[in-house]
């Protein structure tokens, strides 16, 4: 009969999938809480999620998980306390009190093969060609930040926006876009999470469009002035949630190879911080309204049902 693996065995498997030394120097990845030196610490259930917030900690406890794996770090910067009267300390206390370890795979998962942007590409139905910013230490040329992709068939930007809104988790933001809704898109760069620091690489790739999250006004405006590059701006959470399903499947494969009695779950809880969105009403605006076609293509899709929410 398959046996439950030890916590140290599962953490070692996670480190093989997403080596800690491939994380950015500023990042905080690895095991946050949990005693990997305890040979009695066993893992029968693992929950994957984007954010280590209290709601996710409570979900891990409710589901009987012994390990919570999140993409975002709990402590990205230094701290002097884990007191339970702070929200991060309360998360730690909840997990330890209920025997749940916490492990983080962040930028080491972003650049992995497969990584966060591979999962995003798959969710959008795109064919990955190569990394947007290759990892110089990977001779195979498969690791790196972002991905350059092809669409299965050319789409108008407006149709691509609708497809993205229907494919990613529901958030208040939905998908914002910049560009002519009728322009044809054949190639696209994607980057899960905040990606407006990669515009130079995107322009060098010569793609028709770029989908990422957290696009700021000035970088987006300058990118549009540089070229006819179309921009699609999704919620940060929505672009990274597909990785949770991909990561769970990767750990499932490890468990099967090792004969472990291990079950993985993916949280469907939307932890995006934004909860409401109201499109501008042009009839009350002193500025010229957008065209009807633009309104239909680029504002009516904000809460299109998509992936689990």
PDB file of C-alpha atoms in Angstrom:
ATOM      1  CA  UNK A   1       0.000   0.000   0.000  1.00  0.00           C
ATOM      2  CA  UNK A   2       1.454   3.453  -0.913  1.00  0.00           C
ATOM      3  CA  UNK A   3       2.829   5.376   2.054  1.00  0.00           C
ATOM      4  CA  UNK A   4       2.565   9.063   2.741  1.00  0.00           C
ATOM      5  CA  UNK A   5       5.871  10.823   2.049  1.00  0.00           C
ATOM      6  CA  UNK A   6       7.679  12.796   4.713  1.00  0.00           C
ATOM      7  CA  UNK A   7       7.576  16.577   4.611  1.00  0.00           C
ATOM      8  CA  UNK A   8      11.292  16.619   3.823  1.00  0.00           C
ATOM      9  CA  UNK A   9      10.745  14.318   0.821  1.00  0.00           C
ATOM     10  CA  UNK A  10       8.001  16.531  -0.599  1.00  0.00           C
ATOM     11  CA  UNK A  11      10.023  19.716  -0.033  1.00  0.00           C
ATOM     12  CA  UNK A  12      12.977  18.077  -1.792  1.00  0.00           C
ATOM     13  CA  UNK A  13      10.690  17.287  -4.741  1.00  0.00           C
ATOM     14  CA  UNK A  14       9.517  20.902  -4.868  1.00  0.00           C
ATOM     15  CA  UNK A  15      13.121  22.099  -4.812  1.00  0.00           C
ATOM     16  CA  UNK A  16      13.876  19.784  -7.743  1.00  0.00           C
ATOM     17  CA  UNK A  17      10.974  21.269  -9.695  1.00  0.00           C
ATOM     18  CA  UNK A  18      11.795  24.878  -8.792  1.00  0.00           C
ATOM     19  CA  UNK A  19      15.376  25.145  -7.482  1.00  0.00           C
ATOM     20  CA  UNK A  20      15.734  27.931  -4.954  1.00  0.00           C
ATOM     21  CA  UNK A  21      19.018  29.122  -6.452  1.00  0.00           C
ATOM     22  CA  UNK A  22      17.173  30.103  -9.646  1.00  0.00           C
ATOM     23  CA  UNK A  23      15.132  32.721  -7.807  1.00  0.00           C
ATOM     24  CA  UNK A  24      16.037  36.395  -8.130  1.00  0.00           C
ATOM     25  CA  UNK A  25      18.364  37.665  -5.396  1.00  0.00           C
ATOM     26  CA  UNK A  26      15.664  39.963  -3.987  1.00  0.00           C
ATOM     27  CA  UNK A  27      13.121  37.149  -3.770  1.00  0.00           C
ATOM     28  CA  UNK A  28      12.080  35.113  -0.722  1.00  0.00           C
ATOM     29  CA  UNK A  29      11.369  31.530  -1.752  1.00  0.00           C
ATOM     30  CA  UNK A  30      11.511  28.146  -0.049  1.00  0.00           C
ATOM     31  CA  UNK A  31       9.975  26.808   3.142  1.00  0.00           C
ATOM     32  CA  UNK A  32       8.464  29.490   5.379  1.00  0.00           C
ATOM     33  CA  UNK A  33       7.151  27.285   8.173  1.00  0.00           C
ATOM     34  CA  UNK A  34       7.118  23.572   8.869  1.00  0.00           C
ATOM     35  CA  UNK A  35       9.714  21.282  10.459  1.00  0.00           C
ATOM     36  CA  UNK A  36      11.478  19.411   7.666  1.00  0.00           C
ATOM     37  CA  UNK A  37      13.792  17.805  10.253  1.00  0.00           C
ATOM     38  CA  UNK A  38      10.894  15.953  11.878  1.00  0.00           C
ATOM     39  CA  UNK A  39      10.816  12.398  10.444  1.00  0.00           C
ATOM     40  CA  UNK A  40       7.272  12.010  11.763  1.00  0.00           C
ATOM     41  CA  UNK A  41       5.978  14.945   9.692  1.00  0.00           C
ATOM     42  CA  UNK A  42       4.007  13.344   6.854  1.00  0.00           C
ATOM     43  CA  UNK A  43       2.191  14.880   3.902  1.00  0.00           C
ATOM     44  CA  UNK A  44      -0.971  13.336   2.500  1.00  0.00           C
ATOM     45  CA  UNK A  45      -2.517  16.450   0.985  1.00  0.00           C
ATOM     46  CA  UNK A  46      -1.046  19.581  -0.618  1.00  0.00           C
ATOM     47  CA  UNK A  47      -2.931  22.771  -1.499  1.00  0.00           C
ATOM     48  CA  UNK A  48      -1.633  25.092  -4.243  1.00  0.00           C
ATOM     49  CA  UNK A  49      -2.633  28.777  -4.299  1.00  0.00           C
ATOM     50  CA  UNK A  50      -1.380  32.139  -5.539  1.00  0.00           C
ATOM     51  CA  UNK A  51      -1.421  34.176  -2.316  1.00  0.00           C
ATOM     52  CA  UNK A  52      -0.588  33.160   1.288  1.00  0.00           C
ATOM     53  CA  UNK A  53      -3.425  35.186   2.812  1.00  0.00           C
ATOM     54  CA  UNK A  54      -5.585  34.229   5.782  1.00  0.00           C
ATOM     55  CA  UNK A  55      -8.446  32.926   3.640  1.00  0.00           C
ATOM     56  CA  UNK A  56      -6.059  30.505   1.931  1.00  0.00           C
ATOM     57  CA  UNK A  57      -4.518  29.407   5.235  1.00  0.00           C
ATOM     58  CA  UNK A  58      -8.028  28.672   6.548  1.00  0.00           C
ATOM     59  CA  UNK A  59      -8.818  26.753   3.351  1.00  0.00           C
ATOM     60  CA  UNK A  60      -5.696  24.615   3.768  1.00  0.00           C
ATOM     61  CA  UNK A  61      -6.763  23.757   7.316  1.00  0.00           C
ATOM     62  CA  UNK A  62     -10.354  23.036   6.271  1.00  0.00           C
ATOM     63  CA  UNK A  63      -9.190  20.694   3.507  1.00  0.00           C
ATOM     64  CA  UNK A  64      -6.870  18.808   5.825  1.00  0.00           C
ATOM     65  CA  UNK A  65      -3.694  19.760   3.966  1.00  0.00           C
ATOM     66  CA  UNK A  66      -0.331  19.261   5.618  1.00  0.00           C
ATOM     67  CA  UNK A  67       1.420  21.515   3.096  1.00  0.00           C
ATOM     68  CA  UNK A  68       0.436  24.781   1.413  1.00  0.00           C
ATOM     69  CA  UNK A  69       2.400  25.818  -1.667  1.00  0.00           C
ATOM     70  CA  UNK A  70       1.946  29.401  -2.836  1.00  0.00           C
ATOM     71  CA  UNK A  71       3.417  31.414  -5.681  1.00  0.00           C
ATOM     72  CA  UNK A  72       3.695  34.670  -3.787  1.00  0.00           C
ATOM     73  CA  UNK A  73       5.955  34.943  -0.733  1.00  0.00           C
ATOM     74  CA  UNK A  74       4.507  35.631   2.691  1.00  0.00           C
ATOM     75  CA  UNK A  75       7.587  37.565   3.792  1.00  0.00           C
ATOM     76  CA  UNK A  76       9.178  39.276   0.811  1.00  0.00           C
ATOM     77  CA  UNK A  77      10.930  41.848   2.981  1.00  0.00           C
ATOM     78  CA  UNK A  78      12.458  41.575   6.422  1.00  0.00           C
ATOM     79  CA  UNK A  79      10.290  41.344   9.489  1.00  0.00           C
ATOM     80  CA  UNK A  80      10.828  41.520  13.232  1.00  0.00           C
ATOM     81  CA  UNK A  81       7.673  39.754  14.355  1.00  0.00           C
ATOM     82  CA  UNK A  82       5.313  36.882  13.692  1.00  0.00           C
ATOM     83  CA  UNK A  83       2.906  38.081  16.374  1.00  0.00           C
ATOM     84  CA  UNK A  84      -0.641  36.868  15.811  1.00  0.00           C
ATOM     85  CA  UNK A  85      -1.999  40.422  15.976  1.00  0.00           C
ATOM     86  CA  UNK A  86      -0.385  41.110  12.583  1.00  0.00           C
ATOM     87  CA  UNK A  87      -2.036  39.590   9.509  1.00  0.00           C
ATOM     88  CA  UNK A  88       1.096  37.767   8.371  1.00  0.00           C
ATOM     89  CA  UNK A  89       1.787  36.511  11.867  1.00  0.00           C
ATOM     90  CA  UNK A  90      -1.786  35.284  12.103  1.00  0.00           C
ATOM     91  CA  UNK A  91      -1.252  33.248   8.930  1.00  0.00           C
ATOM     92  CA  UNK A  92       1.874  31.665  10.416  1.00  0.00           C
ATOM     93  CA  UNK A  93       0.118  30.894  13.708  1.00  0.00           C
ATOM     94  CA  UNK A  94      -2.852  29.353  11.886  1.00  0.00           C
ATOM     95  CA  UNK A  95      -0.603  27.104   9.816  1.00  0.00           C
ATOM     96  CA  UNK A  96       1.693  25.973  12.626  1.00  0.00           C
ATOM     97  CA  UNK A  97      -1.145  25.425  15.080  1.00  0.00           C
ATOM     98  CA  UNK A  98      -2.815  23.099  12.547  1.00  0.00           C
ATOM     99  CA  UNK A  99       0.302  21.301  11.373  1.00  0.00           C
ATOM    100  CA  UNK A 100       0.437  22.896   7.910  1.00  0.00           C
ATOM    101  CA  UNK A 101       3.799  23.755   6.356  1.00  0.00           C
ATOM    102  CA  UNK A 102       4.160  26.644   3.875  1.00  0.00           C
ATOM    103  CA  UNK A 103       6.472  26.590   0.856  1.00  0.00           C
ATOM    104  CA  UNK A 104       6.931  29.351  -1.751  1.00  0.00           C
ATOM    105  CA  UNK A 105       7.981  29.050  -5.415  1.00  0.00           C
ATOM    106  CA  UNK A 106       8.059  32.540  -6.933  1.00  0.00           C
ATOM    107  CA  UNK A 107      10.614  33.810  -9.465  1.00  0.00           C
ATOM    108  CA  UNK A 108      12.163  30.331  -9.550  1.00  0.00           C
ATOM    109  CA  UNK A 109       8.778  29.159 -10.884  1.00  0.00           C
ATOM    110  CA  UNK A 110       8.520  32.139 -13.261  1.00  0.00           C
ATOM    111  CA  UNK A 111      11.612  31.080 -15.203  1.00  0.00           C
ATOM    112  CA  UNK A 112      11.158  27.307 -14.911  1.00  0.00           C
ATOM    113  CA  UNK A 113      10.507  24.860 -17.742  1.00  0.00           C
ATOM    114  CA  UNK A 114       7.569  24.630 -17.604  1.00  0.00           C
ATOM    115  CA  UNK A 115       6.973  27.860 -15.754  1.00  0.00           C
ATOM    116  CA  UNK A 116       4.308  30.411 -14.923  1.00  0.00           C
ATOM    117  CA  UNK A 117       4.154  31.831 -18.443  1.00  0.00           C
ATOM    118  CA  UNK A 118       3.882  28.341 -19.967  1.00  0.00           C
ATOM    119  CA  UNK A 119       0.792  27.755 -17.835  1.00  0.00           C
ATOM    120  CA  UNK A 120      -0.602  31.146 -18.879  1.00  0.00           C
ATOM    121  CA  UNK A 121       0.050  30.357 -22.555  1.00  0.00           C
ATOM    122  CA  UNK A 122      -1.712  27.005 -22.239  1.00  0.00           C
ATOM    123  CA  UNK A 123      -4.728  28.596 -20.561  1.00  0.00           C
ATOM    124  CA  UNK A 124      -5.003  31.021 -23.474  1.00  0.00           C
ATOM    125  CA  UNK A 125      -4.632  28.271 -26.092  1.00  0.00           C
ATOM    126  CA  UNK A 126      -1.325  29.627 -27.408  1.00  0.00           C
ATOM    127  CA  UNK A 127       1.582  27.706 -28.917  1.00  0.00           C
ATOM    128  CA  UNK A 128       4.858  28.498 -27.123  1.00  0.00           C
ATOM    129  CA  UNK A 129       7.851  29.173 -29.377  1.00  0.00           C
ATOM    130  CA  UNK A 130      10.562  30.261 -26.924  1.00  0.00           C
ATOM    131  CA  UNK A 131      11.229  32.326 -23.787  1.00  0.00           C
ATOM    132  CA  UNK A 132      10.841  36.084 -24.056  1.00  0.00           C
ATOM    133  CA  UNK A 133      13.968  36.637 -21.944  1.00  0.00           C
ATOM    134  CA  UNK A 134      16.025  33.415 -22.094  1.00  0.00           C
ATOM    135  CA  UNK A 135      17.920  32.149 -19.055  1.00  0.00           C
ATOM    136  CA  UNK A 136      21.579  32.281 -20.092  1.00  0.00           C
ATOM    137  CA  UNK A 137      22.363  29.300 -17.856  1.00  0.00           C
ATOM    138  CA  UNK A 138      19.989  26.997 -19.773  1.00  0.00           C
ATOM    139  CA  UNK A 139      21.745  25.415 -22.768  1.00  0.00           C
ATOM    140  CA  UNK A 140      18.425  24.049 -24.035  1.00  0.00           C
ATOM    141  CA  UNK A 141      17.031  27.576 -24.305  1.00  0.00           C
ATOM    142  CA  UNK A 142      13.709  26.685 -22.670  1.00  0.00           C
ATOM    143  CA  UNK A 143      13.922  28.483 -19.333  1.00  0.00           C
ATOM    144  CA  UNK A 144      13.480  32.202 -18.882  1.00  0.00           C
ATOM    145  CA  UNK A 145      11.015  35.011 -18.248  1.00  0.00           C
ATOM    146  CA  UNK A 146       7.852  35.233 -20.328  1.00  0.00           C
ATOM    147  CA  UNK A 147       7.093  33.351 -23.514  1.00  0.00           C
ATOM    148  CA  UNK A 148       6.799  34.232 -27.202  1.00  0.00           C
ATOM    149  CA  UNK A 149       3.798  32.473 -28.707  1.00  0.00           C
ATOM    150  CA  UNK A 150       1.755  31.957 -31.846  1.00  0.00           C
ATOM    151  CA  UNK A 151      -2.015  31.834 -32.112  1.00  0.00           C
ATOM    152  CA  UNK A 152      -3.503  28.758 -33.761  1.00  0.00           C
ATOM    153  CA  UNK A 153      -5.183  31.148 -36.182  1.00  0.00           C
ATOM    154  CA  UNK A 154      -5.017  34.928 -36.604  1.00  0.00           C
ATOM    155  CA  UNK A 155      -7.531  36.852 -34.498  1.00  0.00           C
ATOM    156  CA  UNK A 156      -8.692  40.436 -34.387  1.00  0.00           C
ATOM    157  CA  UNK A 157      -7.518  42.122 -31.183  1.00  0.00           C
ATOM    158  CA  UNK A 158     -11.110  42.504 -30.006  1.00  0.00           C
ATOM    159  CA  UNK A 159     -11.695  38.759 -30.412  1.00  0.00           C
ATOM    160  CA  UNK A 160      -8.439  37.974 -28.621  1.00  0.00           C
ATOM    161  CA  UNK A 161      -9.535  40.134 -25.698  1.00  0.00           C
ATOM    162  CA  UNK A 162     -12.791  38.179 -25.479  1.00  0.00           C
ATOM    163  CA  UNK A 163     -10.897  34.877 -25.646  1.00  0.00           C
ATOM    164  CA  UNK A 164      -8.559  35.961 -22.846  1.00  0.00           C
ATOM    165  CA  UNK A 165     -11.453  37.133 -20.684  1.00  0.00           C
ATOM    166  CA  UNK A 166     -13.200  33.783 -21.150  1.00  0.00           C
ATOM    167  CA  UNK A 167     -10.046  31.746 -20.481  1.00  0.00           C
ATOM    168  CA  UNK A 168      -8.670  33.329 -17.315  1.00  0.00           C
ATOM    169  CA  UNK A 169     -10.182  33.439 -13.804  1.00  0.00           C
ATOM    170  CA  UNK A 170     -12.935  35.984 -13.265  1.00  0.00           C
ATOM    171  CA  UNK A 171     -11.702  39.211 -11.686  1.00  0.00           C
ATOM    172  CA  UNK A 172     -13.185  42.667 -11.281  1.00  0.00           C
ATOM    173  CA  UNK A 173     -10.660  44.106 -13.724  1.00  0.00           C
ATOM    174  CA  UNK A 174     -11.244  41.634 -16.519  1.00  0.00           C
ATOM    175  CA  UNK A 175      -8.996  42.400 -19.512  1.00  0.00           C
ATOM    176  CA  UNK A 176      -8.000  45.897 -20.585  1.00  0.00           C
ATOM    177  CA  UNK A 177      -6.574  46.431 -24.048  1.00  0.00           C
ATOM    178  CA  UNK A 178      -4.797  49.117 -26.038  1.00  0.00           C
ATOM    179  CA  UNK A 179      -4.857  49.095 -29.820  1.00  0.00           C
ATOM    180  CA  UNK A 180      -7.194  48.899 -32.786  1.00  0.00           C
ATOM    181  CA  UNK A 181      -9.815  46.209 -31.981  1.00  0.00           C
ATOM    182  CA  UNK A 182      -9.832  45.174 -35.655  1.00  0.00           C
ATOM    183  CA  UNK A 183      -6.037  44.764 -35.909  1.00  0.00           C
ATOM    184  CA  UNK A 184      -4.894  41.217 -36.676  1.00  0.00           C
ATOM    185  CA  UNK A 185      -2.834  39.365 -34.061  1.00  0.00           C
ATOM    186  CA  UNK A 186      -0.734  36.376 -35.135  1.00  0.00           C
ATOM    187  CA  UNK A 187       2.066  36.416 -32.560  1.00  0.00           C
ATOM    188  CA  UNK A 188       1.974  37.435 -28.925  1.00  0.00           C
ATOM    189  CA  UNK A 189       4.332  37.659 -25.965  1.00  0.00           C
ATOM    190  CA  UNK A 190       2.991  36.768 -22.536  1.00  0.00           C
ATOM    191  CA  UNK A 191       4.358  37.213 -19.041  1.00  0.00           C
ATOM    192  CA  UNK A 192       2.543  36.056 -15.921  1.00  0.00           C
ATOM    193  CA  UNK A 193       2.543  38.735 -13.237  1.00  0.00           C
ATOM    194  CA  UNK A 194       3.913  42.262 -13.582  1.00  0.00           C
ATOM    195  CA  UNK A 195       5.559  42.520 -16.981  1.00  0.00           C
ATOM    196  CA  UNK A 196       5.966  46.145 -18.016  1.00  0.00           C
ATOM    197  CA  UNK A 197       9.716  45.991 -17.312  1.00  0.00           C
ATOM    198  CA  UNK A 198      10.097  43.691 -20.336  1.00  0.00           C
ATOM    199  CA  UNK A 199       8.950  46.072 -23.092  1.00  0.00           C
ATOM    200  CA  UNK A 200      12.419  46.239 -24.686  1.00  0.00           C
ATOM    201  CA  UNK A 201      12.428  42.446 -25.077  1.00  0.00           C
ATOM    202  CA  UNK A 202       8.860  42.482 -26.383  1.00  0.00           C
ATOM    203  CA  UNK A 203       9.726  45.068 -29.044  1.00  0.00           C
ATOM    204  CA  UNK A 204      12.831  43.113 -30.013  1.00  0.00           C
ATOM    205  CA  UNK A 205      10.675  39.998 -30.470  1.00  0.00           C
ATOM    206  CA  UNK A 206       8.593  41.761 -33.120  1.00  0.00           C
ATOM    207  CA  UNK A 207       5.286  40.323 -31.906  1.00  0.00           C
ATOM    208  CA  UNK A 208       1.862  41.790 -32.638  1.00  0.00           C
ATOM    209  CA  UNK A 209       0.644  41.903 -29.028  1.00  0.00           C
ATOM    210  CA  UNK A 210       1.740  41.570 -25.415  1.00  0.00           C
ATOM    211  CA  UNK A 211      -0.375  40.166 -22.572  1.00  0.00           C
ATOM    212  CA  UNK A 212       0.735  40.661 -18.977  1.00  0.00           C
ATOM    213  CA  UNK A 213      -0.480  42.275 -15.738  1.00  0.00           C
ATOM    214  CA  UNK A 214      -0.097  45.523 -13.802  1.00  0.00           C
ATOM    215  CA  UNK A 215       0.625  47.716 -16.812  1.00  0.00           C
ATOM    216  CA  UNK A 216       1.369  51.245 -15.623  1.00  0.00           C
ATOM    217  CA  UNK A 217       0.400  54.378 -17.526  1.00  0.00           C
ATOM    218  CA  UNK A 218       3.814  55.655 -18.600  1.00  0.00           C
ATOM    219  CA  UNK A 219       5.405  52.366 -19.720  1.00  0.00           C
ATOM    220  CA  UNK A 220       2.212  51.411 -21.561  1.00  0.00           C
ATOM    221  CA  UNK A 221       1.884  54.829 -23.200  1.00  0.00           C
ATOM    222  CA  UNK A 222       5.518  54.825 -24.296  1.00  0.00           C
ATOM    223  CA  UNK A 223       5.206  51.284 -25.653  1.00  0.00           C
ATOM    224  CA  UNK A 224       2.243  52.337 -27.764  1.00  0.00           C
ATOM    225  CA  UNK A 225       4.144  55.381 -29.061  1.00  0.00           C
ATOM    226  CA  UNK A 226       7.127  53.227 -30.041  1.00  0.00           C
ATOM    227  CA  UNK A 227       5.115  50.930 -32.311  1.00  0.00           C
ATOM    228  CA  UNK A 228       1.721  49.484 -33.125  1.00  0.00           C
ATOM    229  CA  UNK A 229       2.131  46.847 -30.417  1.00  0.00           C
ATOM    230  CA  UNK A 230      -1.259  45.882 -28.977  1.00  0.00           C
ATOM    231  CA  UNK A 231      -1.433  45.535 -25.195  1.00  0.00           C
ATOM    232  CA  UNK A 232      -3.632  43.277 -23.082  1.00  0.00           C
ATOM    233  CA  UNK A 233      -3.589  43.970 -19.348  1.00  0.00           C
ATOM    234  CA  UNK A 234      -5.058  41.250 -17.121  1.00  0.00           C
ATOM    235  CA  UNK A 235      -5.287  41.029 -13.345  1.00  0.00           C
ATOM    236  CA  UNK A 236      -2.056  39.884 -11.682  1.00  0.00           C
ATOM    237  CA  UNK A 237      -3.820  37.013  -9.905  1.00  0.00           C
ATOM    238  CA  UNK A 238      -5.503  35.850 -13.117  1.00  0.00           C
ATOM    239  CA  UNK A 239      -2.232  35.562 -15.044  1.00  0.00           C
ATOM    240  CA  UNK A 240      -0.570  33.462 -12.335  1.00  0.00           C
ATOM    241  CA  UNK A 241      -3.407  31.206 -11.174  1.00  0.00           C
ATOM    242  CA  UNK A 242      -3.002  28.755 -14.110  1.00  0.00           C
ATOM    243  CA  UNK A 243       0.440  27.899 -12.709  1.00  0.00           C
ATOM    244  CA  UNK A 244      -1.234  26.389  -9.641  1.00  0.00           C
ATOM    245  CA  UNK A 245      -2.915  23.727 -11.771  1.00  0.00           C
ATOM    246  CA  UNK A 246       0.296  23.090 -13.709  1.00  0.00           C
ATOM    247  CA  UNK A 247       2.339  22.857 -10.493  1.00  0.00           C
ATOM    248  CA  UNK A 248      -0.150  20.473  -8.877  1.00  0.00           C
ATOM    249  CA  UNK A 249       0.048  18.218 -11.953  1.00  0.00           C
ATOM    250  CA  UNK A 250       3.844  18.253 -11.743  1.00  0.00           C
ATOM    251  CA  UNK A 251       3.782  17.162  -8.101  1.00  0.00           C
ATOM    252  CA  UNK A 252       1.163  14.514  -8.942  1.00  0.00           C
ATOM    253  CA  UNK A 253       3.594  13.070 -11.487  1.00  0.00           C
ATOM    254  CA  UNK A 254       6.381  12.980  -8.895  1.00  0.00           C
ATOM    255  CA  UNK A 255       4.084  11.246  -6.409  1.00  0.00           C
ATOM    256  CA  UNK A 256       3.091   8.649  -8.990  1.00  0.00           C
ATOM    257  CA  UNK A 257       6.711   7.908  -9.893  1.00  0.00           C
ATOM    258  CA  UNK A 258       7.634   7.485  -6.227  1.00  0.00           C
ATOM    259  CA  UNK A 259       4.518   5.538  -5.266  1.00  0.00           C
ATOM    260  CA  UNK A 260       3.452   8.157  -2.725  1.00  0.00           C
ATOM    261  CA  UNK A 261      -0.008   8.328  -1.175  1.00  0.00           C
ATOM    262  CA  UNK A 262      -0.337  12.035  -1.907  1.00  0.00           C
ATOM    263  CA  UNK A 263      -3.245  14.170  -3.110  1.00  0.00           C
ATOM    264  CA  UNK A 264      -3.022  17.682  -4.513  1.00  0.00           C
ATOM    265  CA  UNK A 265      -5.697  20.391  -4.558  1.00  0.00           C
ATOM    266  CA  UNK A 266      -5.812  23.773  -6.277  1.00  0.00           C
ATOM    267  CA  UNK A 267      -7.572  26.621  -4.516  1.00  0.00           C
ATOM    268  CA  UNK A 268     -10.397  28.195  -6.523  1.00  0.00           C
ATOM    269  CA  UNK A 269     -10.534  31.156  -4.143  1.00  0.00           C
ATOM    270  CA  UNK A 270      -9.986  34.452  -5.983  1.00  0.00           C
ATOM    271  CA  UNK A 271      -7.466  36.422  -3.937  1.00  0.00           C
ATOM    272  CA  UNK A 272      -7.155  39.317  -6.365  1.00  0.00           C
ATOM    273  CA  UNK A 273      -7.510  42.414  -4.131  1.00  0.00           C
ATOM    274  CA  UNK A 274      -9.917  44.251  -6.454  1.00  0.00           C
ATOM    275  CA  UNK A 275     -13.596  43.418  -5.980  1.00  0.00           C
ATOM    276  CA  UNK A 276     -15.589  45.783  -8.219  1.00  0.00           C
ATOM    277  CA  UNK A 277     -15.319  47.568 -11.556  1.00  0.00           C
ATOM    278  CA  UNK A 278     -17.573  50.132 -13.238  1.00  0.00           C
ATOM    279  CA  UNK A 279     -16.868  51.043 -16.892  1.00  0.00           C
ATOM    280  CA  UNK A 280     -16.848  54.752 -17.650  1.00  0.00           C
ATOM    281  CA  UNK A 281     -20.175  56.155 -18.828  1.00  0.00           C
ATOM    282  CA  UNK A 282     -19.333  58.332 -21.854  1.00  0.00           C
ATOM    283  CA  UNK A 283     -22.704  60.089 -21.942  1.00  0.00           C
ATOM    284  CA  UNK A 284     -21.745  61.788 -18.660  1.00  0.00           C
ATOM    285  CA  UNK A 285     -18.146  62.480 -19.651  1.00  0.00           C
ATOM    286  CA  UNK A 286     -16.902  65.871 -20.859  1.00  0.00           C
ATOM    287  CA  UNK A 287     -14.485  63.975 -23.102  1.00  0.00           C
ATOM    288  CA  UNK A 288     -15.252  62.458 -26.479  1.00  0.00           C
ATOM    289  CA  UNK A 289     -16.675  58.923 -26.030  1.00  0.00           C
ATOM    290  CA  UNK A 290     -15.021  55.905 -27.653  1.00  0.00           C
ATOM    291  CA  UNK A 291     -16.672  54.335 -30.645  1.00  0.00           C
ATOM    292  CA  UNK A 292     -19.437  51.772 -30.178  1.00  0.00           C
ATOM    293  CA  UNK A 293     -17.166  49.045 -31.589  1.00  0.00           C
ATOM    294  CA  UNK A 294     -14.457  49.870 -29.082  1.00  0.00           C
ATOM    295  CA  UNK A 295     -16.916  49.840 -26.173  1.00  0.00           C
ATOM    296  CA  UNK A 296     -18.265  46.453 -27.229  1.00  0.00           C
ATOM    297  CA  UNK A 297     -14.885  44.857 -27.838  1.00  0.00           C
ATOM    298  CA  UNK A 298     -12.941  46.317 -24.965  1.00  0.00           C
ATOM    299  CA  UNK A 299     -15.248  47.100 -22.026  1.00  0.00           C
ATOM    300  CA  UNK A 300     -18.155  44.652 -22.003  1.00  0.00           C
ATOM    301  CA  UNK A 301     -15.999  41.629 -21.184  1.00  0.00           C
ATOM    302  CA  UNK A 302     -14.953  42.656 -17.670  1.00  0.00           C
ATOM    303  CA  UNK A 303     -16.746  39.821 -15.903  1.00  0.00           C
ATOM    304  CA  UNK A 304     -16.989  37.210 -18.625  1.00  0.00           C
ATOM    305  CA  UNK A 305     -17.097  33.777 -16.947  1.00  0.00           C
ATOM    306  CA  UNK A 306     -13.787  31.997 -17.349  1.00  0.00           C
ATOM    307  CA  UNK A 307     -11.630  29.674 -15.316  1.00  0.00           C
ATOM    308  CA  UNK A 308     -12.627  28.689 -11.766  1.00  0.00           C
ATOM    309  CA  UNK A 309     -13.309  31.560  -9.419  1.00  0.00           C
TER     310      UNK A 309
END
